[in-house]
mmCIF file of C-alpha atoms in Angstrom:
data_model
loop_
_atom_site.group_PDB
_atom_site.id
_atom_site.type_symbol
_atom_site.label_atom_id
_atom_site.label_comp_id
_atom_site.label_asym_id
_atom_site.label_seq_id
_atom_site.Cartn_x
_atom_site.Cartn_y
_atom_site.Cartn_z
ATOM 1 C CA MET A 80 4.357 18.347 -30.992
ATOM 2 C CA THR A 81 2.266 19.620 -28.137
ATOM 3 C CA ALA A 82 1.470 18.055 -24.796
ATOM 4 C CA VAL A 83 -2.205 17.585 -24.070
ATOM 5 C CA GLU A 84 -3.626 16.926 -20.620
ATOM 6 C CA SER A 85 -6.286 14.252 -20.660
ATOM 7 C CA ARG A 86 -8.831 14.889 -17.946
ATOM 8 C CA PRO A 87 -12.595 15.126 -17.949
ATOM 9 C CA ALA A 88 -14.038 18.603 -18.311
ATOM 10 C CA GLY A 89 -14.957 20.226 -15.030
ATOM 11 C CA VAL A 90 -12.416 18.344 -12.917
ATOM 12 C CA ALA A 91 -10.528 20.682 -10.628
ATOM 13 C CA LEU A 92 -6.847 20.180 -9.913
ATOM 14 C CA THR A 93 -7.071 21.699 -6.439
ATOM 15 C CA PRO A 94 -8.037 19.654 -3.392
ATOM 16 C CA SER A 95 -11.655 19.796 -2.425
ATOM 17 C CA PRO A 96 -12.556 22.224 0.349
ATOM 18 C CA GLY A 97 -13.680 20.705 3.566
ATOM 19 C CA GLY A 98 -10.564 20.482 5.657
ATOM 20 C CA HIS A 99 -8.975 17.389 7.058
ATOM 21 C CA ARG A 100 -10.208 13.827 6.949
ATOM 22 C CA PRO A 101 -11.523 12.234 10.131
ATOM 23 C CA PHE A 102 -8.940 10.385 12.206
ATOM 24 C CA GLY A 103 -10.466 6.971 11.443
ATOM 25 C CA ALA A 104 -10.279 7.576 7.705
ATOM 26 C CA ARG A 105 -6.620 8.570 7.977
ATOM 27 C CA VAL A 106 -5.798 5.433 9.980
ATOM 28 C CA LYS A 107 -7.634 3.265 7.461
ATOM 29 C CA ALA A 108 -5.736 4.897 4.588
ATOM 30 C CA PHE A 109 -2.408 4.391 6.373
ATOM 31 C CA VAL A 110 -3.132 0.703 7.009
ATOM 32 C CA ALA A 111 -4.092 0.249 3.362
ATOM 33 C CA LEU A 112 -0.841 1.942 2.375
ATOM 34 C CA THR A 113 1.222 -0.612 4.312
ATOM 35 C CA LYS A 114 -0.443 -3.446 2.371
ATOM 36 C CA PRO A 115 -0.718 -5.961 5.221
ATOM 37 C CA ARG A 116 -2.301 -8.654 3.043
ATOM 38 C CA ILE A 117 0.647 -8.707 0.651
ATOM 39 C CA ILE A 118 3.120 -8.860 3.531
ATOM 40 C CA GLU A 119 1.128 -11.739 5.024
ATOM 41 C CA LEU A 120 1.331 -13.662 1.740
ATOM 42 C CA LEU A 121 5.069 -13.019 1.480
ATOM 43 C CA LEU A 122 5.648 -14.310 5.009
ATOM 44 C CA ILE A 123 3.503 -17.400 4.415
ATOM 45 C CA THR A 124 5.548 -18.291 1.338
ATOM 46 C CA THR A 125 9.055 -17.402 2.553
ATOM 47 C CA VAL A 126 9.215 -18.514 6.197
ATOM 48 C CA PRO A 127 8.637 -22.240 5.535
ATOM 49 C CA VAL A 128 11.237 -22.170 2.748
ATOM 50 C CA MET A 129 13.784 -20.624 5.129
ATOM 51 C CA PHE A 130 13.216 -23.487 7.557
ATOM 52 C CA LEU A 131 13.576 -26.048 4.773
ATOM 53 C CA ALA A 132 16.735 -24.454 3.377
ATOM 54 C CA ALA A 133 18.399 -24.257 6.790
ATOM 55 C CA GLN A 134 17.279 -27.808 7.649
ATOM 56 C CA GLY A 135 15.978 -26.553 10.972
ATOM 57 C CA VAL A 136 15.634 -23.187 12.657
ATOM 58 C CA PRO A 137 17.616 -20.551 10.711
ATOM 59 C CA ASP A 138 20.042 -18.250 12.530
ATOM 60 C CA LEU A 139 18.930 -14.704 13.108
#
């Protein structure tokens, strides 16, 4: 058997020339990497359940 790379013809494997991204683009990419919307949904679903399970304010 042989391994075959599947990629469109003409696609380079090296990064595109042009240097670094602008600071704003890097910040936006970092924020997207932290996935704040998913964390928000997790907190919305878990915090009320912690209060219900502890029958009041849970200990920290």
